[in-house]
Tab-separated table of C-alpha atoms in Angstrom:
chain	number	residue	atom	x	y	z
A	1	UNK	CA	-99.920	98.913	-26.794
A	2	UNK	CA	-101.299	95.368	-26.501
A	3	UNK	CA	-100.203	94.650	-30.078
A	4	UNK	CA	-96.675	95.751	-29.187
A	5	UNK	CA	-96.560	93.323	-26.228
A	6	UNK	CA	-97.970	90.543	-28.417
A	7	UNK	CA	-95.275	90.925	-31.059
A	8	UNK	CA	-92.599	91.134	-28.361
A	9	UNK	CA	-93.886	87.878	-26.818
A	10	UNK	CA	-93.815	86.109	-30.202
A	11	UNK	CA	-90.291	87.359	-30.863
A	12	UNK	CA	-89.002	86.216	-27.457
A	13	UNK	CA	-90.676	82.819	-27.884
A	14	UNK	CA	-88.918	82.384	-31.207
A	15	UNK	CA	-85.581	83.296	-29.630
A	16	UNK	CA	-86.184	80.900	-26.740
A	17	UNK	CA	-87.412	77.862	-28.635
A	18	UNK	CA	-85.770	78.088	-32.067
A	19	UNK	CA	-82.685	80.237	-32.023
A	20	UNK	CA	-79.705	80.688	-34.273
A	21	UNK	CA	-76.551	81.915	-32.582
A	22	UNK	CA	-73.272	83.010	-34.114
A	23	UNK	CA	-69.982	82.686	-32.251
A	24	UNK	CA	-67.069	83.929	-34.341
A	25	UNK	CA	-67.373	82.043	-37.624
A	26	UNK	CA	-69.478	79.176	-36.178
A	27	UNK	CA	-73.263	79.298	-36.349
A	28	UNK	CA	-75.443	77.234	-33.984
A	29	UNK	CA	-79.143	76.530	-34.215
A	30	UNK	CA	-81.228	75.340	-31.255
A	31	UNK	CA	-84.337	73.569	-32.501
A	32	UNK	CA	-87.173	72.787	-30.100
A	33	UNK	CA	-89.731	70.350	-31.463
A	34	UNK	CA	-92.860	69.060	-29.772
A	35	UNK	CA	-93.733	66.100	-31.979
A	36	UNK	CA	-92.268	63.678	-34.509
A	37	UNK	CA	-91.721	65.042	-38.019
A	38	UNK	CA	-91.741	68.703	-36.965
A	39	UNK	CA	-88.049	69.537	-37.360
A	40	UNK	CA	-88.258	70.744	-40.971
A	41	UNK	CA	-91.006	73.204	-40.040
A	42	UNK	CA	-89.104	74.498	-37.009
A	43	UNK	CA	-85.942	75.092	-39.030
A	44	UNK	CA	-87.873	77.032	-41.646
A	45	UNK	CA	-85.634	78.969	-44.034
A	46	UNK	CA	-82.684	78.708	-41.641
A	47	UNK	CA	-81.996	75.029	-42.483
A	48	UNK	CA	-78.912	75.834	-44.591
A	49	UNK	CA	-77.474	78.690	-42.540
A	50	UNK	CA	-75.740	77.004	-39.591
A	51	UNK	CA	-72.736	74.786	-38.869
A	52	UNK	CA	-74.127	73.053	-35.794
A	53	UNK	CA	-77.589	71.829	-34.893
A	54	UNK	CA	-78.950	71.114	-31.406
A	55	UNK	CA	-82.296	69.332	-31.240
A	56	UNK	CA	-84.632	69.242	-28.217
A	57	UNK	CA	-87.690	66.998	-28.230
A	58	UNK	CA	-89.022	63.966	-30.136
A	59	UNK	CA	-87.604	63.056	-33.563
A	60	UNK	CA	-88.151	60.174	-35.982
A	61	UNK	CA	-86.868	58.963	-39.351
A	62	UNK	CA	-88.471	61.913	-41.173
A	63	UNK	CA	-86.555	64.299	-38.934
A	64	UNK	CA	-83.322	62.442	-39.688
A	65	UNK	CA	-83.943	63.135	-43.382
A	66	UNK	CA	-84.170	66.820	-42.514
A	67	UNK	CA	-80.917	66.617	-40.545
A	68	UNK	CA	-79.160	64.948	-43.477
A	69	UNK	CA	-80.437	67.645	-45.869
A	70	UNK	CA	-78.826	70.278	-43.649
A	71	UNK	CA	-75.498	68.580	-44.401
A	72	UNK	CA	-75.936	67.595	-48.058
A	73	UNK	CA	-77.345	70.935	-49.238
A	74	UNK	CA	-76.394	73.144	-46.309
A	75	UNK	CA	-73.256	73.653	-44.218
A	76	UNK	CA	-74.062	71.654	-41.064
A	77	UNK	CA	-71.144	69.610	-39.660
A	78	UNK	CA	-72.096	68.991	-36.016
A	79	UNK	CA	-75.301	67.356	-34.726
A	80	UNK	CA	-76.169	67.411	-31.021
A	81	UNK	CA	-79.018	65.041	-30.202
A	82	UNK	CA	-78.225	64.856	-26.498
A	83	UNK	CA	-81.593	66.392	-25.604
A	84	UNK	CA	-83.623	64.623	-28.296
A	85	UNK	CA	-86.044	61.764	-27.709
A	86	UNK	CA	-85.330	59.453	-30.639
A	87	UNK	CA	-88.144	57.140	-31.700
A	88	UNK	CA	-87.719	53.606	-30.295
A	89	UNK	CA	-84.319	54.639	-28.908
A	90	UNK	CA	-82.839	53.601	-32.249
A	91	UNK	CA	-80.807	55.456	-34.830
A	92	UNK	CA	-82.848	54.386	-37.873
A	93	UNK	CA	-81.506	52.405	-40.801
A	94	UNK	CA	-79.569	54.810	-43.056
A	95	UNK	CA	-80.301	57.477	-40.452
A	96	UNK	CA	-77.515	59.809	-41.580
A	97	UNK	CA	-77.482	58.738	-45.248
A	98	UNK	CA	-79.063	60.223	-48.371
A	99	UNK	CA	-78.770	57.462	-50.953
A	100	UNK	CA	-79.767	59.850	-53.730
A	101	UNK	CA	-76.764	62.032	-52.887
A	102	UNK	CA	-74.358	59.226	-51.949
A	103	UNK	CA	-71.735	58.381	-54.572
A	104	UNK	CA	-68.524	56.326	-54.464
A	105	UNK	CA	-65.737	58.437	-53.025
A	106	UNK	CA	-68.117	61.047	-51.571
A	107	UNK	CA	-68.468	61.429	-47.807
A	108	UNK	CA	-71.175	63.455	-46.112
A	109	UNK	CA	-69.587	66.291	-44.143
A	110	UNK	CA	-70.892	65.493	-40.647
A	111	UNK	CA	-67.799	65.392	-38.446
A	112	UNK	CA	-69.306	65.198	-34.949
A	113	UNK	CA	-72.427	63.571	-33.491
A	114	UNK	CA	-73.594	63.697	-29.871
A	115	UNK	CA	-76.166	61.056	-28.925
A	116	UNK	CA	-78.533	60.781	-25.948
A	117	UNK	CA	-77.753	58.314	-23.162
A	118	UNK	CA	-80.698	55.993	-23.830
A	119	UNK	CA	-79.941	54.751	-27.361
A	120	UNK	CA	-80.160	50.945	-27.561
A	121	UNK	CA	-79.625	50.288	-31.274
A	122	UNK	CA	-77.758	51.621	-34.281
A	123	UNK	CA	-79.623	50.639	-37.451
A	124	UNK	CA	-78.085	49.245	-40.621
A	125	UNK	CA	-75.963	51.852	-42.468
A	126	UNK	CA	-76.872	54.316	-39.691
A	127	UNK	CA	-73.697	56.417	-40.036
A	128	UNK	CA	-72.474	55.164	-43.410
A	129	UNK	CA	-70.036	57.272	-45.416
A	130	UNK	CA	-69.608	60.297	-43.134
A	131	UNK	CA	-66.564	62.456	-42.452
A	132	UNK	CA	-67.307	61.604	-38.837
A	133	UNK	CA	-64.406	62.121	-36.417
A	134	UNK	CA	-66.041	61.821	-33.001
A	135	UNK	CA	-69.196	60.222	-31.623
A	136	UNK	CA	-70.186	59.006	-28.178
A	137	UNK	CA	-71.254	55.357	-27.866
A	138	UNK	CA	-73.939	55.261	-25.136
A	139	UNK	CA	-73.556	52.568	-22.481
A	140	UNK	CA	-77.207	51.666	-23.159
A	141	UNK	CA	-76.352	50.397	-26.658
A	142	UNK	CA	-77.162	46.710	-27.203
A	143	UNK	CA	-77.130	46.253	-30.991
A	144	UNK	CA	-75.185	47.520	-33.972
A	145	UNK	CA	-76.569	47.138	-37.487
A	146	UNK	CA	-74.464	45.958	-40.406
A	147	UNK	CA	-72.381	48.646	-42.142
A	148	UNK	CA	-73.359	51.170	-39.482
A	149	UNK	CA	-69.893	52.829	-39.438
A	150	UNK	CA	-68.741	51.601	-42.855
A	151	UNK	CA	-66.638	54.127	-44.837
A	152	UNK	CA	-66.084	56.396	-41.818
A	153	UNK	CA	-62.489	57.007	-42.861
A	154	UNK	CA	-61.845	59.783	-40.338
A	155	UNK	CA	-63.441	58.150	-37.281
A	156	UNK	CA	-60.852	58.588	-34.534
A	157	UNK	CA	-62.568	57.662	-31.279
A	158	UNK	CA	-59.687	55.948	-29.494
A	159	UNK	CA	-60.369	53.807	-27.637
A	160	UNK	CA	-63.713	52.864	-29.135
A	161	UNK	CA	-65.458	51.027	-26.289
A	162	UNK	CA	-68.295	48.699	-27.261
A	163	UNK	CA	-70.721	48.525	-24.300
A	164	UNK	CA	-71.439	45.437	-22.233
A	165	UNK	CA	-74.510	43.642	-23.560
A	166	UNK	CA	-73.559	43.896	-27.227
A	167	UNK	CA	-73.183	40.358	-28.615
A	168	UNK	CA	-72.176	40.976	-32.239
A	169	UNK	CA	-69.996	43.211	-34.367
A	170	UNK	CA	-71.967	42.723	-37.595
A	171	UNK	CA	-70.987	42.579	-41.257
A	172	UNK	CA	-68.791	45.475	-42.452
A	173	UNK	CA	-69.535	47.414	-39.284
A	174	UNK	CA	-66.196	49.272	-39.112
A	175	UNK	CA	-64.914	48.583	-42.626
A	176	UNK	CA	-62.499	51.224	-44.005
A	177	UNK	CA	-62.214	53.105	-40.696
A	178	UNK	CA	-58.666	54.253	-41.367
A	179	UNK	CA	-58.214	56.374	-38.219
A	180	UNK	CA	-59.605	53.813	-35.781
A	181	UNK	CA	-56.761	52.502	-33.589
A	182	UNK	CA	-57.983	50.851	-30.403
A	183	UNK	CA	-61.176	48.833	-29.907
A	184	UNK	CA	-62.378	47.386	-26.599
A	185	UNK	CA	-64.850	44.534	-27.011
A	186	UNK	CA	-67.225	43.602	-24.156
A	187	UNK	CA	-67.273	40.299	-22.289
A	188	UNK	CA	-70.688	39.628	-23.880
A	189	UNK	CA	-69.406	39.537	-27.460
A	190	UNK	CA	-70.085	36.272	-29.312
A	191	UNK	CA	-69.606	37.045	-32.995
A	192	UNK	CA	-67.383	39.218	-35.151
A	193	UNK	CA	-69.027	39.299	-38.574
A	194	UNK	CA	-67.539	39.127	-42.052
A	195	UNK	CA	-65.520	42.199	-43.114
A	196	UNK	CA	-66.252	43.704	-39.663
A	197	UNK	CA	-62.942	45.622	-39.443
A	198	UNK	CA	-61.794	45.070	-43.041
A	199	UNK	CA	-58.857	47.346	-43.918
A	200	UNK	CA	-59.330	49.479	-40.826
A	201	UNK	CA	-56.216	50.637	-38.974
A	202	UNK	CA	-56.978	48.953	-35.650
A	203	UNK	CA	-53.718	48.056	-33.900
A	204	UNK	CA	-55.071	47.097	-30.478
A	205	UNK	CA	-58.095	44.870	-29.839
A	206	UNK	CA	-59.031	42.320	-27.198
A	207	UNK	CA	-60.685	38.984	-27.997
A	208	UNK	CA	-62.730	38.142	-24.869
A	209	UNK	CA	-63.431	34.693	-23.494
A	210	UNK	CA	-66.871	33.755	-24.806
A	211	UNK	CA	-66.182	34.866	-28.372
A	212	UNK	CA	-67.477	32.043	-30.567
A	213	UNK	CA	-66.888	32.952	-34.208
A	214	UNK	CA	-64.861	35.343	-36.335
A	215	UNK	CA	-66.092	35.887	-39.893
A	216	UNK	CA	-64.004	35.780	-43.040
A	217	UNK	CA	-61.908	38.839	-43.926
A	218	UNK	CA	-63.025	40.470	-40.671
A	219	UNK	CA	-59.515	41.596	-39.670
A	220	UNK	CA	-57.963	41.706	-43.136
A	221	UNK	CA	-55.465	44.528	-43.503
A	222	UNK	CA	-55.653	45.786	-39.924
A	223	UNK	CA	-52.551	46.793	-37.940
A	224	UNK	CA	-52.743	44.325	-35.057
A	225	UNK	CA	-49.373	43.216	-33.676
A	226	UNK	CA	-50.522	40.281	-31.517
A	227	UNK	CA	-53.624	38.097	-31.511
A	228	UNK	CA	-54.495	35.676	-28.709
A	229	UNK	CA	-57.795	33.926	-29.377
A	230	UNK	CA	-59.842	32.460	-26.503
A	231	UNK	CA	-60.574	28.761	-26.101
A	232	UNK	CA	-64.270	29.443	-26.791
A	233	UNK	CA	-63.570	30.083	-30.489
A	234	UNK	CA	-65.152	27.447	-32.709
A	235	UNK	CA	-65.205	29.096	-36.138
A	236	UNK	CA	-62.640	31.254	-37.923
A	237	UNK	CA	-63.292	32.398	-41.493
A	238	UNK	CA	-60.831	32.475	-44.362
A	239	UNK	CA	-58.414	35.419	-44.696
A	240	UNK	CA	-59.370	36.589	-41.218
A	241	UNK	CA	-55.939	38.092	-40.475
A	242	UNK	CA	-54.495	38.170	-44.009
A	243	UNK	CA	-52.341	41.108	-45.183
A	244	UNK	CA	-51.863	42.279	-41.608
A	245	UNK	CA	-48.430	43.788	-42.155
A	246	UNK	CA	-47.683	44.534	-38.476
A	247	UNK	CA	-48.755	41.185	-37.023
A	248	UNK	CA	-45.951	39.370	-35.180
A	249	UNK	CA	-47.634	36.689	-33.070
A	250	UNK	CA	-50.844	34.633	-33.226
A	251	UNK	CA	-52.030	32.131	-30.615
A	252	UNK	CA	-54.826	29.850	-31.809
A	253	UNK	CA	-57.084	28.123	-29.254
A	254	UNK	CA	-56.903	24.480	-28.241
A	255	UNK	CA	-59.923	22.623	-29.617
A	256	UNK	CA	-59.602	24.115	-33.088
A	257	UNK	CA	-59.318	21.262	-35.607
A	258	UNK	CA	-58.866	23.125	-38.884
A	259	UNK	CA	-56.998	26.239	-39.975
A	260	UNK	CA	-58.881	28.058	-42.760
A	261	UNK	CA	-57.627	29.187	-46.157
A	262	UNK	CA	-55.318	32.229	-46.112
A	263	UNK	CA	-55.732	32.728	-42.365
A	264	UNK	CA	-52.521	34.762	-42.079
A	265	UNK	CA	-51.312	34.913	-45.675
A	266	UNK	CA	-49.030	37.844	-46.538
A	267	UNK	CA	-48.443	38.723	-42.886
A	268	UNK	CA	-44.862	39.636	-43.700
A	269	UNK	CA	-43.798	40.386	-40.096
A	270	UNK	CA	-45.403	37.299	-38.535
A	271	UNK	CA	-42.752	35.444	-36.548
A	272	UNK	CA	-44.716	33.029	-34.393
A	273	UNK	CA	-47.960	31.098	-34.741
A	274	UNK	CA	-49.005	28.767	-31.941
A	275	UNK	CA	-50.941	25.929	-33.582
A	276	UNK	CA	-52.880	23.829	-31.049
A	277	UNK	CA	-52.400	20.077	-30.817
A	278	UNK	CA	-56.035	19.566	-31.818
A	279	UNK	CA	-55.453	20.790	-35.392
A	280	UNK	CA	-55.530	18.012	-38.000
A	281	UNK	CA	-55.879	20.113	-41.174
A	282	UNK	CA	-54.145	23.258	-42.447
A	283	UNK	CA	-55.852	24.673	-45.524
A	284	UNK	CA	-54.699	26.413	-48.699
A	285	UNK	CA	-52.278	29.350	-48.344
A	286	UNK	CA	-52.903	29.531	-44.597
A	287	UNK	CA	-49.435	30.988	-43.942
A	288	UNK	CA	-48.123	31.735	-47.419
A	289	UNK	CA	-45.774	34.720	-47.793
A	290	UNK	CA	-45.208	34.910	-44.025
A	291	UNK	CA	-41.570	35.724	-44.662
A	292	UNK	CA	-40.369	35.526	-41.048
A	293	UNK	CA	-42.559	32.699	-39.769
A	294	UNK	CA	-41.149	29.796	-37.776
A	295	UNK	CA	-43.492	27.286	-36.160
A	296	UNK	CA	-44.025	23.646	-35.213
A	297	UNK	CA	-46.603	21.423	-36.843
A	298	UNK	CA	-49.132	19.869	-34.428
A	299	UNK	CA	-48.661	16.184	-33.490
A	300	UNK	CA	-51.987	14.953	-34.955
A	301	UNK	CA	-51.780	16.804	-38.261
A	302	UNK	CA	-53.029	14.828	-41.273
A	303	UNK	CA	-53.553	17.248	-44.159
A	304	UNK	CA	-51.732	20.333	-45.490
A	305	UNK	CA	-53.246	22.303	-48.384
A	306	UNK	CA	-51.558	23.843	-51.399
A	307	UNK	CA	-49.213	26.794	-50.780
A	308	UNK	CA	-49.913	26.528	-47.040
A	309	UNK	CA	-46.371	27.575	-46.061
A	310	UNK	CA	-44.941	28.711	-49.402
A	311	UNK	CA	-42.471	31.611	-49.230
A	312	UNK	CA	-42.426	31.458	-45.428
A	313	UNK	CA	-39.431	31.677	-43.093
A	314	UNK	CA	-39.403	28.027	-41.957
A	315	UNK	CA	-35.885	26.726	-41.296
A	316	UNK	CA	-36.938	23.212	-40.251
A	317	UNK	CA	-40.031	21.031	-40.577
A	318	UNK	CA	-41.130	18.048	-38.500
A	319	UNK	CA	-43.953	16.121	-40.149
A	320	UNK	CA	-45.708	14.008	-37.492
A	321	UNK	CA	-46.357	10.302	-37.946
A	322	UNK	CA	-50.027	11.063	-38.633
A	323	UNK	CA	-49.362	12.989	-41.877
A	324	UNK	CA	-51.356	11.698	-44.849
A	325	UNK	CA	-51.368	14.406	-47.538
A	326	UNK	CA	-49.312	17.456	-48.560
A	327	UNK	CA	-50.709	19.781	-51.231
A	328	UNK	CA	-49.218	21.390	-54.294
A	329	UNK	CA	-46.344	23.813	-53.582
A	330	UNK	CA	-47.184	23.756	-49.872
A	331	UNK	CA	-43.504	24.266	-49.011
A	332	UNK	CA	-42.223	25.952	-52.143
A	333	UNK	CA	-39.612	28.736	-52.001
A	334	UNK	CA	-38.391	28.074	-48.458
A	335	UNK	CA	-34.957	29.621	-48.899
A	336	UNK	CA	-34.043	29.272	-45.211
A	337	UNK	CA	-34.991	25.596	-44.884
A	338	UNK	CA	-32.146	23.528	-43.390
A	339	UNK	CA	-33.707	20.124	-42.606
A	340	UNK	CA	-36.869	18.034	-42.633
A	341	UNK	CA	-38.048	15.205	-40.389
A	342	UNK	CA	-40.859	12.947	-41.557
A	343	UNK	CA	-41.889	10.516	-38.819
A	344	UNK	CA	-44.225	8.317	-40.835
A	345	UNK	CA	-42.755	5.045	-42.157
A	346	UNK	CA	-45.116	5.491	-45.106
A	347	UNK	CA	-44.379	8.661	-47.128
A	348	UNK	CA	-47.304	11.100	-46.911
A	349	UNK	CA	-49.034	11.396	-50.274
A	350	UNK	CA	-47.980	14.478	-52.228
A	351	UNK	CA	-50.122	16.365	-54.712
A	352	UNK	CA	-50.093	14.663	-58.093
A	353	UNK	CA	-52.218	15.556	-61.107
A	354	UNK	CA	-50.885	14.796	-64.573
A	355	UNK	CA	-53.895	16.532	-66.168
A	356	UNK	CA	-53.085	19.879	-64.529
A	357	UNK	CA	-49.346	20.328	-64.355
A	358	UNK	CA	-47.180	17.263	-64.036
A	359	UNK	CA	-44.387	17.609	-61.523
A	360	UNK	CA	-45.740	20.326	-59.206
A	361	UNK	CA	-45.195	18.671	-55.848
A	362	UNK	CA	-45.138	20.277	-52.393
A	363	UNK	CA	-41.464	21.259	-52.594
A	364	UNK	CA	-39.709	23.276	-55.257
A	365	UNK	CA	-38.696	26.730	-56.391
A	366	UNK	CA	-35.960	28.037	-54.111
A	367	UNK	CA	-36.499	25.301	-51.501
A	368	UNK	CA	-33.093	23.544	-51.417
A	369	UNK	CA	-33.192	19.952	-52.641
A	370	UNK	CA	-29.941	18.813	-51.005
A	371	UNK	CA	-30.894	19.371	-47.350
A	372	UNK	CA	-31.103	16.302	-45.068
A	373	UNK	CA	-34.535	14.689	-44.948
A	374	UNK	CA	-34.734	12.302	-41.985
A	375	UNK	CA	-37.156	9.372	-42.245
A	376	UNK	CA	-37.777	6.215	-40.148
A	377	UNK	CA	-35.340	3.324	-40.456
A	378	UNK	CA	-36.344	1.036	-43.304
A	379	UNK	CA	-38.420	3.647	-45.176
A	380	UNK	CA	-35.679	5.488	-47.056
A	381	UNK	CA	-36.243	3.784	-50.385
A	382	UNK	CA	-39.988	4.415	-50.206
A	383	UNK	CA	-39.330	8.147	-49.784
A	384	UNK	CA	-36.767	8.220	-52.597
A	385	UNK	CA	-39.310	6.704	-54.975
A	386	UNK	CA	-42.386	8.630	-53.793
A	387	UNK	CA	-43.574	11.562	-55.893
A	388	UNK	CA	-42.817	14.859	-54.196
A	389	UNK	CA	-40.289	13.360	-51.829
A	390	UNK	CA	-38.104	12.391	-54.781
A	391	UNK	CA	-37.338	16.119	-55.113
A	392	UNK	CA	-34.761	15.652	-52.353
A	393	UNK	CA	-31.333	14.108	-52.924
A	394	UNK	CA	-30.282	13.558	-49.300
A	395	UNK	CA	-32.797	11.237	-47.606
A	396	UNK	CA	-31.408	9.735	-44.397
A	397	UNK	CA	-32.849	6.928	-42.267
A	398	UNK	CA	-32.836	7.529	-38.524
A	399	UNK	CA	-34.486	6.555	-35.264
A	400	UNK	CA	-33.692	9.897	-33.618
A	401	UNK	CA	-36.555	12.313	-34.109
A	402	UNK	CA	-37.079	15.664	-32.352
A	403	UNK	CA	-40.039	14.325	-30.378
A	404	UNK	CA	-39.330	11.716	-27.704
A	405	UNK	CA	-40.446	8.102	-28.056
A	406	UNK	CA	-39.695	6.796	-24.564
A	407	UNK	CA	-42.521	6.708	-22.001
A	408	UNK	CA	-44.579	9.305	-23.884
A	409	UNK	CA	-47.651	10.920	-22.350
A	410	UNK	CA	-51.088	9.831	-23.380
A	411	UNK	CA	-53.865	12.306	-24.081
A	412	UNK	CA	-55.085	12.065	-20.478
A	413	UNK	CA	-51.554	12.686	-19.117
A	414	UNK	CA	-51.081	9.023	-18.158
A	415	UNK	CA	-47.720	7.453	-19.070
A	416	UNK	CA	-47.689	4.410	-21.314
A	417	UNK	CA	-44.935	1.907	-22.066
A	418	UNK	CA	-44.413	-0.069	-25.256
A	419	UNK	CA	-41.922	-2.959	-25.299
A	420	UNK	CA	-41.247	-6.447	-26.642
A	421	UNK	CA	-41.162	-9.592	-24.489
A	422	UNK	CA	-40.946	-13.238	-25.621
A	423	UNK	CA	-42.128	-12.487	-29.188
A	424	UNK	CA	-45.007	-10.448	-27.809
A	425	UNK	CA	-45.584	-6.723	-28.188
A	426	UNK	CA	-46.867	-5.104	-24.996
A	427	UNK	CA	-48.683	-1.764	-24.789
A	428	UNK	CA	-48.825	-1.130	-21.061
A	429	UNK	CA	-51.320	1.409	-19.738
A	430	UNK	CA	-51.122	1.690	-15.919
A	431	UNK	CA	-54.682	2.927	-15.373
A	432	UNK	CA	-57.950	2.333	-17.189
A	433	UNK	CA	-58.504	5.169	-19.689
A	434	UNK	CA	-61.715	7.189	-19.565
A	435	UNK	CA	-61.961	7.136	-23.375
A	436	UNK	CA	-60.442	4.893	-26.077
A	437	UNK	CA	-57.128	5.794	-27.674
A	438	UNK	CA	-56.081	4.707	-31.163
A	439	UNK	CA	-53.085	2.463	-31.803
A	440	UNK	CA	-51.466	1.109	-34.963
A	441	UNK	CA	-48.540	-1.256	-35.548
A	442	UNK	CA	-46.325	-1.278	-38.665
A	443	UNK	CA	-43.391	-3.339	-39.836
A	444	UNK	CA	-40.232	-1.340	-40.421
A	445	UNK	CA	-40.984	-1.653	-44.146
A	446	UNK	CA	-44.237	0.244	-43.626
A	447	UNK	CA	-46.724	-2.645	-43.774
A	448	UNK	CA	-49.573	-2.306	-41.290
A	449	UNK	CA	-49.800	-5.255	-38.889
A	450	UNK	CA	-52.796	-4.184	-36.801
A	451	UNK	CA	-54.740	-1.175	-35.599
A	452	UNK	CA	-57.549	-0.543	-33.141
A	453	UNK	CA	-58.579	1.333	-29.987
A	454	UNK	CA	-57.525	0.720	-26.383
A	455	UNK	CA	-58.695	1.670	-22.922
A	456	UNK	CA	-56.351	-0.703	-21.076
A	457	UNK	CA	-53.089	-2.630	-21.532
A	458	UNK	CA	-52.797	-4.885	-24.571
A	459	UNK	CA	-50.513	-7.746	-25.679
A	460	UNK	CA	-50.066	-8.988	-29.249
A	461	UNK	CA	-48.019	-11.989	-30.421
A	462	UNK	CA	-45.862	-10.819	-33.327
A	463	UNK	CA	-45.416	-12.895	-36.514
A	464	UNK	CA	-41.608	-12.695	-36.486
A	465	UNK	CA	-38.638	-11.050	-34.880
A	466	UNK	CA	-37.689	-7.644	-36.233
A	467	UNK	CA	-38.187	-3.907	-35.797
A	468	UNK	CA	-41.706	-2.480	-35.520
A	469	UNK	CA	-43.162	1.029	-35.445
A	470	UNK	CA	-45.978	1.425	-32.909
A	471	UNK	CA	-48.232	4.483	-32.668
A	472	UNK	CA	-50.286	5.005	-29.522
A	473	UNK	CA	-52.331	8.201	-29.449
A	474	UNK	CA	-50.048	10.999	-30.584
A	475	UNK	CA	-46.839	9.104	-29.766
A	476	UNK	CA	-44.541	6.891	-31.844
A	477	UNK	CA	-42.348	3.994	-30.608
A	478	UNK	CA	-39.692	1.916	-32.375
A	479	UNK	CA	-39.533	-1.564	-30.874
A	480	UNK	CA	-36.981	-4.316	-31.566
A	481	UNK	CA	-38.238	-7.869	-31.020
């Protein structure tokens, strides 16, 4: 009799603490463990006979290997760790990965994971290459490891909310997540790493104030329609938004001085890019093949790289007086181009390299050569003779440029006046400036007379009567003496 009770007690204990249940076609296994590394023993010969696993108790990296085996060699698809105490509150590096089984094009058949509420870190490659569709992101999370959701092509948690306290979306974190649509980044985010969302299908994402850097190729091939970057951005990598075929509008932050290579190249629906006044350099292919793009160049721009706007939708171009260099084929194949203004009395230097391919200037291909090109009075012949500019057959001298030259605003919003009086040139600044501002004076033929920096009004006796071009800050004045 006592033996019968003993065996009954053992049987009930097994049912209570380690039970397999079948509901319809789905099989569930409740595993109760009392110490790290015990899961394999508790599962016994049932490890390959269930679809879903629920774990109670402490587990570590060894137990994760057991869980993965239940998917690679068994039929497990759902893992519930809600009641587990995971070592160090961290999903270990490669936690759900068996690198011996992993092959290109193969995805481990775990489609759902339920995590406990106290997880603080996802390790590197933690969930790499799963058929994962749903997972809860605990509010306690503070760190994601690189590649942790890489190759999760069926991940469809929308919106995916990254908890407050997370400061970085690391390298290749959500790369190739084709079903991911909406991502909400926290106010604490500082860095989006390289390839972070590469070729994912994200079409809605915020870029919070405080974000400092966005790595190269991080948003390549996504489905974003509008991007407004905060003023805290200091670094943007090359090809960040390239091949984003749904993107229509991008607003870059004031303070940015350089636009990287291929920033928005092949964004075929891009219609508007707001380039801040602080930008002085636009790099290679930044906006190439943006077929619908129309934009204004910033007033302090000095340098434009090769193919920067090739095959874009520009219908007019205003080169500011600060322009110094235009790269090879930068404005090639602009079929819609109707006119150009170049405000510098000295033609900006165009790419020229006889050792590479003589004759490849900034303009060419289907860019029309007979459109009007407006240049400052007295500089027409210089443009007609300058390499690159000699592509055009209709160069016209003018003193009417799209930007105003009367009482222009200085960088500190103070008005300045430039005028001639008794053979003297006067640059009148009503109030003392808090920081120096650059000025330069040219003859109408393009010869520099003088340059320097000012914080207050300045008077210069001119060598002769005539017409002079005066630049003060980002403004240009034509003065007759």
